[in-house]
């Protein structure tokens, strides 16, 4: 029997070589192991990239944001991004397109936001999503400021890999070779991906 994670991974690789597992199953099992060692800050959407909706917005302001982003859930903010007042579900906007629709009231549509620390482990967060029936959480830093957001899909992608949908555009590579020792690097490239591409060992601290 395996005595630690290292031996368990070796056993999984042996199972792959013996044909007892296929590559997809192995990758998923590795993802399950890694999720228990990762934290919300490792998989979240950073604060600067959050698509948010100001509480004072009118329906005519909200709809273009919803359509353009393709998201299904949006943090609703007050004066700034540290003032999260709730979460808007895109499907709740449908009622305002009926003939007998009531006046638009964003405050009345908001649902309570699930707020978690950036140190929460992803396996714990997965259980929290299940128990609370939420699909989005606001991630806060040690000082209580908003650090970003994370969705159920973000956590699942750490296990099964990228989950694409009809709204996802094909992403450009983070590191592109331009020519003789010349590269173009996306400023948001994860440190581990950068280290792998350039065979270096930069810290993420």
Steps between C-alpha positions, in 0.01 A plus 500: 500500500626854424625681811500854362392706199824429317450125519134538404599691186756232415228238535275699267775526237562126526129444444521715187795303366319172565190623320280508809449877462486721194675838481180698564419303814856546625488874438171526690634304797808721509271801494308370801826462692622846402172672594549399863831690501379812316331807643237740371767757412660245263195468274305822545428772246704800622316808621619702198340249259166464679195596293285692746173691486452822699182492706389835354506371140181498296381200299633669185845506662487148638389311188799590276735388778318168539486431126860599430653302785293185459513440876202375697583663836626847585614667822296814567707780650433826681750783470800277420608138459556455872130565560338179382127528562382175346498281190281536192396194300458577131191280478322728748499775238263307274195611698554859383435409138140391546206727412397540865855552630543704816747791521862388508638474854852359522499506880197273508666252264824459691576179684733479802867465409705210634821650640807283566863559603764465230666233716204259473601168344324413176373166627340681795355761264355227280307367800393855588363550149311173527356567845405864436385436141704798386703508179701815568696627799668831574861451613634741763856552620624503858393862540146440376553664162368333186777299335291344224223251438488128439230283346406136522624467142841636600536227763377222271744609229786433742379138507382427146679769298362791300121501459414694186163634394351693210604833654867409541735639240815316407773639721839603372804322643652662809850459356558553127836451326570799274844407371864485607478504880197730479173418670167666567368420848151575628528713815250269674697181427504277813847474657507120474421519128772764451753285687414198288531695174838654586640224721545733797388503862345839579307528825138611505556694822 
